[in-house]
GROMACS .gro file of C-alpha atoms in nm:
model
  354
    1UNK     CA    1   0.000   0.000   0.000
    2UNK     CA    2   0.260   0.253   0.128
    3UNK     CA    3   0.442   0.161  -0.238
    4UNK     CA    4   0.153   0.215  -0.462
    5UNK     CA    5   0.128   0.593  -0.239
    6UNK     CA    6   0.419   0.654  -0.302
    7UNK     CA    7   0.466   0.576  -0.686
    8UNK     CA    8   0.133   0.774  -0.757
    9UNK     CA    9   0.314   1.057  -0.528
   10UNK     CA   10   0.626   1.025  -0.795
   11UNK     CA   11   0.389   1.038  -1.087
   12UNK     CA   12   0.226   1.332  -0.999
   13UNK     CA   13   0.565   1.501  -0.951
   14UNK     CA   14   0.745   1.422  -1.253
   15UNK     CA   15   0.420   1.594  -1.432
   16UNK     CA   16   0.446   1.895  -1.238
   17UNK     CA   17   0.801   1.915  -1.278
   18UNK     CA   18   0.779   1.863  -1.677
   19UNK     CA   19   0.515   2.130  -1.651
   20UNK     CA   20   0.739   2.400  -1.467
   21UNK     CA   21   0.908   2.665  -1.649
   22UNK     CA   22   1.175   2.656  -1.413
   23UNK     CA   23   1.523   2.750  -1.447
   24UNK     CA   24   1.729   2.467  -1.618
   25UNK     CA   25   1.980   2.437  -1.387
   26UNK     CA   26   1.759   2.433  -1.116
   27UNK     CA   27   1.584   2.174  -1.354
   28UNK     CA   28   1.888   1.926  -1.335
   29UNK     CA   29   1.868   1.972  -0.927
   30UNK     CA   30   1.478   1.836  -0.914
   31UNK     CA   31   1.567   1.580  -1.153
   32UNK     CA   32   1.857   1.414  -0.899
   33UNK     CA   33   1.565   1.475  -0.607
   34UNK     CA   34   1.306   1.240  -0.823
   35UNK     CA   35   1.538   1.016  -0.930
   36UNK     CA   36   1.597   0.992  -0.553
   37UNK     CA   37   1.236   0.945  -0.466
   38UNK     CA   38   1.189   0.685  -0.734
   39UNK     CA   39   1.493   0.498  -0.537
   40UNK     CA   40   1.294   0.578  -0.209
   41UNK     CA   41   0.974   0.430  -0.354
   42UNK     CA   42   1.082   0.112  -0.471
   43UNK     CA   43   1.110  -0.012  -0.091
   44UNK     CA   44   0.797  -0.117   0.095
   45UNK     CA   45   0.897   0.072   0.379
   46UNK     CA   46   0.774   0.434   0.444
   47UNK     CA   47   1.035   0.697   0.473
   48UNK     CA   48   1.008   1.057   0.612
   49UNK     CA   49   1.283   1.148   0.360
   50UNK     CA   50   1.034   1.083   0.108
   51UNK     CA   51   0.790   1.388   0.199
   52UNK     CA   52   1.068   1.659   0.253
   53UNK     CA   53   1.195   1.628  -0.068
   54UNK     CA   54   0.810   1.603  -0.220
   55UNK     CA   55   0.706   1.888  -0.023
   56UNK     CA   56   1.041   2.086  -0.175
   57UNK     CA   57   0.961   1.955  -0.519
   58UNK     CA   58   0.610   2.038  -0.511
   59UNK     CA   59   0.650   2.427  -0.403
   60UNK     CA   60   0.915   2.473  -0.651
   61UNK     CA   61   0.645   2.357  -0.902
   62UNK     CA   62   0.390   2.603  -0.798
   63UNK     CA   63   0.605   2.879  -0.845
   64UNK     CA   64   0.507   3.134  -1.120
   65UNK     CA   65   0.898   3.142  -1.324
   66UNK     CA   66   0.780   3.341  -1.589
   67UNK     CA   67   0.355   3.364  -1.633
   68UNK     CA   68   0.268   3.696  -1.652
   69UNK     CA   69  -0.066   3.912  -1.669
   70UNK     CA   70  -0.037   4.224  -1.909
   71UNK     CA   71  -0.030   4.523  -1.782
   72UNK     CA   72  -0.327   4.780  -1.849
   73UNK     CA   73  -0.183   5.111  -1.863
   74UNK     CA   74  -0.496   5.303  -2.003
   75UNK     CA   75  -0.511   5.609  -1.767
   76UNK     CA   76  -0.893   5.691  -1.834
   77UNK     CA   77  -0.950   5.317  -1.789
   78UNK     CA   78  -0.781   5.397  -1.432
   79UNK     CA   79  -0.985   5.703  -1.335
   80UNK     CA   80  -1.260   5.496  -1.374
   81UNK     CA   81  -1.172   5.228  -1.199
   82UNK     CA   82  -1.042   5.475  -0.872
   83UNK     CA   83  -1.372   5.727  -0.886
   84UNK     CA   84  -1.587   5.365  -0.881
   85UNK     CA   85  -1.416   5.258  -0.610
   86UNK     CA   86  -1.319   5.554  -0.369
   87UNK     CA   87  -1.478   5.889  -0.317
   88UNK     CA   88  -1.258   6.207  -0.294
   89UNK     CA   89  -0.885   6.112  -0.262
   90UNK     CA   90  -0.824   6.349  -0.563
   91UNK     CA   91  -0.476   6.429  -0.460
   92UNK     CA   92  -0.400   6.043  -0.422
   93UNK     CA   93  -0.577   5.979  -0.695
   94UNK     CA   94  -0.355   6.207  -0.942
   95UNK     CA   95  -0.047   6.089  -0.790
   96UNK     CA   96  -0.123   5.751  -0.898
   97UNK     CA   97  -0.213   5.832  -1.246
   98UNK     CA   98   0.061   6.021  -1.253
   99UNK     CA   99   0.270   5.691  -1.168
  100UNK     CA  100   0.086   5.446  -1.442
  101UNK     CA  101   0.161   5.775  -1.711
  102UNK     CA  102   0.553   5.766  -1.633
  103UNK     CA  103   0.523   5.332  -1.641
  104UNK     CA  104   0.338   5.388  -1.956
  105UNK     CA  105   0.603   5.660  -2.129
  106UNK     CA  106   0.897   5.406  -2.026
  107UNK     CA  107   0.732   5.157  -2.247
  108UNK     CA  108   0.719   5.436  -2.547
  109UNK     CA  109   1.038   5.530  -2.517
  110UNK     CA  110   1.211   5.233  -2.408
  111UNK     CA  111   1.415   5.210  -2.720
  112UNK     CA  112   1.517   5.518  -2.690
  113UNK     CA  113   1.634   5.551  -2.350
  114UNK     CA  114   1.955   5.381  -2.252
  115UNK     CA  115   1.847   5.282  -1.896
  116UNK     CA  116   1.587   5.278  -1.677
  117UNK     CA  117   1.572   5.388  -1.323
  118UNK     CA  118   1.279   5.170  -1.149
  119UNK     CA  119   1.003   5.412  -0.994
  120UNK     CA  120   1.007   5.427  -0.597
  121UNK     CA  121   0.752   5.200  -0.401
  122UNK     CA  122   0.444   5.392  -0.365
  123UNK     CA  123   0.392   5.382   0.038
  124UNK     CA  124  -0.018   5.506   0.121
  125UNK     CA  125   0.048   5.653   0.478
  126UNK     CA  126  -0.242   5.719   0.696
  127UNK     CA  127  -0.487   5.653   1.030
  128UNK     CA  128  -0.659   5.332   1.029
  129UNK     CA  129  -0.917   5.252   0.850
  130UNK     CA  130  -0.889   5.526   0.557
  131UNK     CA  131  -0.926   5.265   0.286
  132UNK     CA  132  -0.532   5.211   0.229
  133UNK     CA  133  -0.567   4.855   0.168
  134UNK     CA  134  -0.890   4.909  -0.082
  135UNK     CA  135  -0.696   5.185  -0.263
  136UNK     CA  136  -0.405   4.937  -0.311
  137UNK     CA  137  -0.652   4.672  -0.464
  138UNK     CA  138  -0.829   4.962  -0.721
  139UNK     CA  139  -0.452   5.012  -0.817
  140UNK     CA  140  -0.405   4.607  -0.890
  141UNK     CA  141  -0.766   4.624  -1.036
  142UNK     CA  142  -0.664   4.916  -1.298
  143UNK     CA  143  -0.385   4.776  -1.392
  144UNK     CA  144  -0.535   4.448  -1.434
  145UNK     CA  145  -0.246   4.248  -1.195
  146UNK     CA  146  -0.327   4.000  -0.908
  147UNK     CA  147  -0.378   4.125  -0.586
  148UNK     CA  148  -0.205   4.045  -0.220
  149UNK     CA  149  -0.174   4.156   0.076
  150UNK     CA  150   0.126   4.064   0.293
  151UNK     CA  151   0.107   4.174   0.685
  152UNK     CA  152   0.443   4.245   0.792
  153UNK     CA  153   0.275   4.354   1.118
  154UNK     CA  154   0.202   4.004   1.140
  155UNK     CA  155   0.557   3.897   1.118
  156UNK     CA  156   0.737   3.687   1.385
  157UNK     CA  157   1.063   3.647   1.243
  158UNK     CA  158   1.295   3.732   0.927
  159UNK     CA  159   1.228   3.360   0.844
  160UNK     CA  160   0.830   3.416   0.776
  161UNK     CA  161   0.957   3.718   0.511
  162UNK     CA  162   1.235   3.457   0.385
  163UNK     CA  163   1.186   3.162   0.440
  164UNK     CA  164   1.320   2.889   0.679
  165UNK     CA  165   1.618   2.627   0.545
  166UNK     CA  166   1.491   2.278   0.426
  167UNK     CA  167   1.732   2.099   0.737
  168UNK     CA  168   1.476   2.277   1.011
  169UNK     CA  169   1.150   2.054   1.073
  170UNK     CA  170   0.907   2.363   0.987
  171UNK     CA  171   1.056   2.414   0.666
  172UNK     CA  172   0.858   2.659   0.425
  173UNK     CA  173   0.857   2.916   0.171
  174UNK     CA  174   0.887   3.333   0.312
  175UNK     CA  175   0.551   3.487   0.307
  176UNK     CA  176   0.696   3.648  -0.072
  177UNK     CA  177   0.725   3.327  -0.245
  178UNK     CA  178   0.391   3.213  -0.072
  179UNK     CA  179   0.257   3.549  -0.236
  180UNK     CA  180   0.374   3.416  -0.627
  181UNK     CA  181   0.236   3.118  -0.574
  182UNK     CA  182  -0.079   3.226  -0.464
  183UNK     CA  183  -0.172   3.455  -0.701
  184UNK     CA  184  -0.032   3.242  -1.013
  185UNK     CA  185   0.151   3.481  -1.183
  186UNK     CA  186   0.514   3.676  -1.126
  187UNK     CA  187   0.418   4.019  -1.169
  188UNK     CA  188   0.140   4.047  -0.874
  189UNK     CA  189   0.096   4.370  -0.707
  190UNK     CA  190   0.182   4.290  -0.354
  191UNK     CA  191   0.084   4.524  -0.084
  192UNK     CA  192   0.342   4.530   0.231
  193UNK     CA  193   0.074   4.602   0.464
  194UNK     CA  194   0.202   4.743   0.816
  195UNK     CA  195   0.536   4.844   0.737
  196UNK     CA  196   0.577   5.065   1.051
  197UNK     CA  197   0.595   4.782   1.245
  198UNK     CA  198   0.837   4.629   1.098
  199UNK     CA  199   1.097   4.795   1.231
  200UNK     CA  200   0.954   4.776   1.624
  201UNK     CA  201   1.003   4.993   1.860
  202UNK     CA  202   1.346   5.169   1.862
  203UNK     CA  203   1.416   4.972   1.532
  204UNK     CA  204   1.503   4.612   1.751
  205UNK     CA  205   1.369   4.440   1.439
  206UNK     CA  206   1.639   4.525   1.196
  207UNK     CA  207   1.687   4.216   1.033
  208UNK     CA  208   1.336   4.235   0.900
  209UNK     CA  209   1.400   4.569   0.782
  210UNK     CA  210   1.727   4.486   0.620
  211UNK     CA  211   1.551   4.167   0.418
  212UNK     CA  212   1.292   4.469   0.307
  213UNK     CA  213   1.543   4.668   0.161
  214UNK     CA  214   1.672   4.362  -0.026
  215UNK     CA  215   1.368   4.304  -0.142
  216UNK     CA  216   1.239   4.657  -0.219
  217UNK     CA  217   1.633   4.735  -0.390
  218UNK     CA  218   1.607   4.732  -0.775
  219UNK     CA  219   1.987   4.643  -0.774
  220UNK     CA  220   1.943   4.315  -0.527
  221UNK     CA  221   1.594   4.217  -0.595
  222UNK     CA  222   1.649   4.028  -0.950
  223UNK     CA  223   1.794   3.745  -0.776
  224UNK     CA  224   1.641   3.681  -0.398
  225UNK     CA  225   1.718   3.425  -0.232
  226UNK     CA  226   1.426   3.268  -0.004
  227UNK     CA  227   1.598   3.016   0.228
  228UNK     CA  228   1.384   2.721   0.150
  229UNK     CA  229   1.390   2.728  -0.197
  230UNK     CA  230   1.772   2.837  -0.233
  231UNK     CA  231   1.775   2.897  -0.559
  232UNK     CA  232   1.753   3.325  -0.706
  233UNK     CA  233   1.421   3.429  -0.806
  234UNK     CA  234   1.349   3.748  -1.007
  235UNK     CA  235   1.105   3.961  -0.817
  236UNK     CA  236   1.132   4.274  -1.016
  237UNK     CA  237   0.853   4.207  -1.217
  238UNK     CA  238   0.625   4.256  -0.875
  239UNK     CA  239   0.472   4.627  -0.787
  240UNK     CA  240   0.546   4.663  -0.414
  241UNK     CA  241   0.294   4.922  -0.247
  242UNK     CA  242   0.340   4.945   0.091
  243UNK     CA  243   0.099   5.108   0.359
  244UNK     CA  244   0.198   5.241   0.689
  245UNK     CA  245   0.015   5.463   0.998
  246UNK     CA  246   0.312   5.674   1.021
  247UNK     CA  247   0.657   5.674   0.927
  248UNK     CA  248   0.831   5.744   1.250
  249UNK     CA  249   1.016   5.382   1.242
  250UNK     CA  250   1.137   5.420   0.892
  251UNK     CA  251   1.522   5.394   0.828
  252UNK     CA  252   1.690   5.665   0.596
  253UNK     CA  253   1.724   5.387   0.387
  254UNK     CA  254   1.377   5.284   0.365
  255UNK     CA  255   1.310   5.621   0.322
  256UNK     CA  256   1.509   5.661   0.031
  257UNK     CA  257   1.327   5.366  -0.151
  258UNK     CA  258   0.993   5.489  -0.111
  259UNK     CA  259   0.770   5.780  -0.221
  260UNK     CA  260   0.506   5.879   0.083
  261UNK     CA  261   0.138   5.953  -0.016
  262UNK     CA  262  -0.048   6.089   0.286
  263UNK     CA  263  -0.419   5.982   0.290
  264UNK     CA  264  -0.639   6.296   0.405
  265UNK     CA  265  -0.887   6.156   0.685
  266UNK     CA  266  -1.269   6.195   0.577
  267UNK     CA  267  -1.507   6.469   0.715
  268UNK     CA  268  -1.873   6.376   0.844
  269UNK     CA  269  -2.009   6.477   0.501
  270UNK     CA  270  -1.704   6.246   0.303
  271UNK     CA  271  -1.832   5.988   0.523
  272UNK     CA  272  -2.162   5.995   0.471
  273UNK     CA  273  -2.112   5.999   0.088
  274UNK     CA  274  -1.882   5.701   0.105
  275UNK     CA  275  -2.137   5.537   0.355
  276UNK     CA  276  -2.449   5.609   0.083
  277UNK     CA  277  -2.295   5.557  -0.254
  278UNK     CA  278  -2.030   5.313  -0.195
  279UNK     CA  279  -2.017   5.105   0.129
  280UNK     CA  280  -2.394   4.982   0.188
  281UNK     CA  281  -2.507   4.850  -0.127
  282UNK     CA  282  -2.193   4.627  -0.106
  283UNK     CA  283  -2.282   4.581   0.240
  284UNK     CA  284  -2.618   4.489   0.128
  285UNK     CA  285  -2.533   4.286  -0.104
  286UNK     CA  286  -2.332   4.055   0.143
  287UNK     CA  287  -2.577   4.038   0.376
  288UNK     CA  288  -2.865   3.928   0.096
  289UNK     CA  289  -3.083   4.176   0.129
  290UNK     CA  290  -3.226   4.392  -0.219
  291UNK     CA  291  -3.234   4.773  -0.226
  292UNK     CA  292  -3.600   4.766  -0.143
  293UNK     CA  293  -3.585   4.568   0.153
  294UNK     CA  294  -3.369   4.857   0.369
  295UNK     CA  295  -3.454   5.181   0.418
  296UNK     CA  296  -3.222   5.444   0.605
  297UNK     CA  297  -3.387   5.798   0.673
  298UNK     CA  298  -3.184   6.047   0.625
  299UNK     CA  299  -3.193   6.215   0.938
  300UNK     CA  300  -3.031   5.864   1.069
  301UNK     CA  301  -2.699   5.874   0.921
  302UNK     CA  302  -2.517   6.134   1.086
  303UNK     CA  303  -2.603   5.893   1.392
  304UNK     CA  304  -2.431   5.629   1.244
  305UNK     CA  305  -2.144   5.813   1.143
  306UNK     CA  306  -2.055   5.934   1.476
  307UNK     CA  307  -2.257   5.665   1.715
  308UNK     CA  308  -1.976   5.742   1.960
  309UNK     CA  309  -1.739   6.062   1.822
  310UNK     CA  310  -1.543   6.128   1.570
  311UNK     CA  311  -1.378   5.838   1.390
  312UNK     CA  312  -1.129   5.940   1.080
  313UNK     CA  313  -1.158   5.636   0.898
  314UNK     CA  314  -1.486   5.432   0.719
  315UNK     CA  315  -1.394   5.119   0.835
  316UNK     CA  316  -1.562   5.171   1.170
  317UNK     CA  317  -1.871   5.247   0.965
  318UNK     CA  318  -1.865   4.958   0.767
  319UNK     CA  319  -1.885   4.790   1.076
  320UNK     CA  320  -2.189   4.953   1.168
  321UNK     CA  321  -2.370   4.907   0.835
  322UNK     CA  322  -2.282   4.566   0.844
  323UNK     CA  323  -2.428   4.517   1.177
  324UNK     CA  324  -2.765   4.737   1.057
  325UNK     CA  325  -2.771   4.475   0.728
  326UNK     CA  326  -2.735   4.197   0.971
  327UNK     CA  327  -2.973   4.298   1.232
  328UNK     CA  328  -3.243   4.389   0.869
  329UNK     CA  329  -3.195   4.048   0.753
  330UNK     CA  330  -3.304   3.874   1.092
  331UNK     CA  331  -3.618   4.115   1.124
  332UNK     CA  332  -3.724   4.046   0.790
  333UNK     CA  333  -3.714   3.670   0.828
  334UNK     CA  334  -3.827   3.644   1.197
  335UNK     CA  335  -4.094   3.937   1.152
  336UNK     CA  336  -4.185   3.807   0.800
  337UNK     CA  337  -4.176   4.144   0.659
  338UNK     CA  338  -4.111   4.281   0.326
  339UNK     CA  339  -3.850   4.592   0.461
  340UNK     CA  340  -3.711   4.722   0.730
  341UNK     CA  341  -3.695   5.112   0.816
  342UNK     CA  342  -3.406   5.273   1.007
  343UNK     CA  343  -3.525   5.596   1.191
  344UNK     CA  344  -3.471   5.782   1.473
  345UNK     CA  345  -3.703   5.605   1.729
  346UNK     CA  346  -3.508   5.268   1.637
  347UNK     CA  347  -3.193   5.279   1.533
  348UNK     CA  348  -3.002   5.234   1.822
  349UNK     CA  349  -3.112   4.868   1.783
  350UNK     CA  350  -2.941   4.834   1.470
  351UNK     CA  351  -2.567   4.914   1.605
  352UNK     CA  352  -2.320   4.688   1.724
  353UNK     CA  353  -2.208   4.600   2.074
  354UNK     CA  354  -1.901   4.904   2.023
   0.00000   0.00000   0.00000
């Protein structure tokens, strides 16, 4: 039995392998480690050995060498796609068009120009909960690339950013390679999510920020090395964005590498445009109710929009809506009624425990 697993296990591999588009001398190195597991799988006996080098195999296989998406550098196409998405911002906004233009004028004059300095990371600074995160999405969405989000916040070691060696027991990938693999592709747009906290308080984490350099650093990033899969991989194919609440941690050189775009915090009426037009018919829609089947008076909103103060961000009030959508839903199947109506007499009842 253990055999037959195993042989089937070998099978599958040698497709995936023939399948890769990996490098070819990285190529000749998986073809030694199958022609080792054939060896293994010829005994009846099972052997560990067998599913680190499988497990190695297999990730190297699911890495994206050289699939691509193409880029979509239309700037009209991404004013759409920004106004859809986020209300205001026009400063941010314009900054990031202004980005795709230079990307697209490289591309026109590439022939003409005899190098190319690589554009700075765009880093969206701001208070929680200003969209950062959804503004980093409409950028992948514009430009028609694959979206992720790594949280370096998150982050426990340098070893979940790079990866830890194949002889430790918990050997795996770095959070970047996990990233290529999966969104399928080698040009993702991959948003470094918390990257004032990388560096911890009085910048103890250094070795985290020094792998971020080396990753961020046109010059080193062609070939990184993740320790598991020890072998170079191009990353400069990726668009970094990275987001941060402030910048006091940064390093000079972190600094240097990035270009800071501060995201304004809303006013009451931003809010309650955003809240209107953009966040509840999404939060609607996730909660299954139809536009008939909620009704918020208007004199209501400027409750939920400050149900306890002033909050800069919409995130708390998406929150809220989704609790109102939740609380709807339940009233319209318990009650069995054809709407609900938020007003002033009841909707206190539709907020969350804050």
């Amino acid at each position: 039995m253990a055999k037959d697993y195993l042989l089937e296990e070998l099978k599958s591999l040698n497709k995936k392998a023939e399948g890769s588009a990996m490098p070819k001398d990285l190529r000749e190195r998986i073809l030694q480690m199958l022609d080792r597991l054939n060896r293994i799988s010829q005994s009846n006996t099972y052997s560990s050995e067998f599913d680190v080098i499988a497990n190695y195999i297999d990730w190297i296989t699911e890495i994206p060498w050289v699939k691509k998406t193409q880029d979509n550098l239309d700037l009209k196409n991404a004013k759409q796609v920004l106004d859809r998405n986020h209300y205001g911002l026009e400063q941010v906004k314009e900054r990031i068009l202004e980005y795709m233009a230079v990307e697209n004028i490289k591309i026109v004059n590439k022939d003409k120009l005899q190098a190319q300095e690589k554009a700075p990371v765009l880093c969206l600074v701001g208070l929680q909960g200003l969209g950062k995160t959804t503004l980093a999405s409409s950028i992948a969405e514009a430009l028609g690339r694959k979206f992720i989000r790594v949280s370096l916040g998150a982050l426990g070691s340098i070893f979940e950013l790079k990866g830890k060696s194949k002889a430790l027991s918990s050997a795996e990938p770095g959070q970047i390679i996990k990233a290529l693999v999966r969104t399928k592709v080698s040009n993702p747009l991959i948003l470094l999510d918390e990257m004032d906290k990388v560096s911890g308080e009085k910048g103890l984490r250094s070795d985290l920020m020094a792998a971020l350099l080396e990753i961020l650093d046109p010059e080193q990033n062609t070939s990184f090395t993740d320790h598991y899969i020890d072998h170079p991989i191009d990353l400069s194919n990726i668009l970094f964005i990275a987001s941060a609440n402030n910048t006091g941690t940064f390093s000079t050189a972190l600094i240097d590498r990035l270009e800071i775009i501060r995201m304004p915090s809303y006013s009451d009426k931003e809010k309650e445009v955003i809240a209107r037009d953009y966040l509840l018919s999404k939060v609607m829609k996730i909660s299954g109710l139809l536009p008939e089947q909620l009704e918020i008076k208007d004199e209501v909103w400027p409750k939920l929009i400050r149900p306890l103060g002033y909050d800069s961000g919409i995130r708390s009030l998406q929150r809220i809506l989704e609790s109102v959508c939740r609380k709807a839903a339940k009233i319209i199947i318990e009650q069995k009624i054809p709407a609900v109506v938020v007003d002033e007499i009841n909707f206190k009842s539709f907020l969350p425990i804050l």
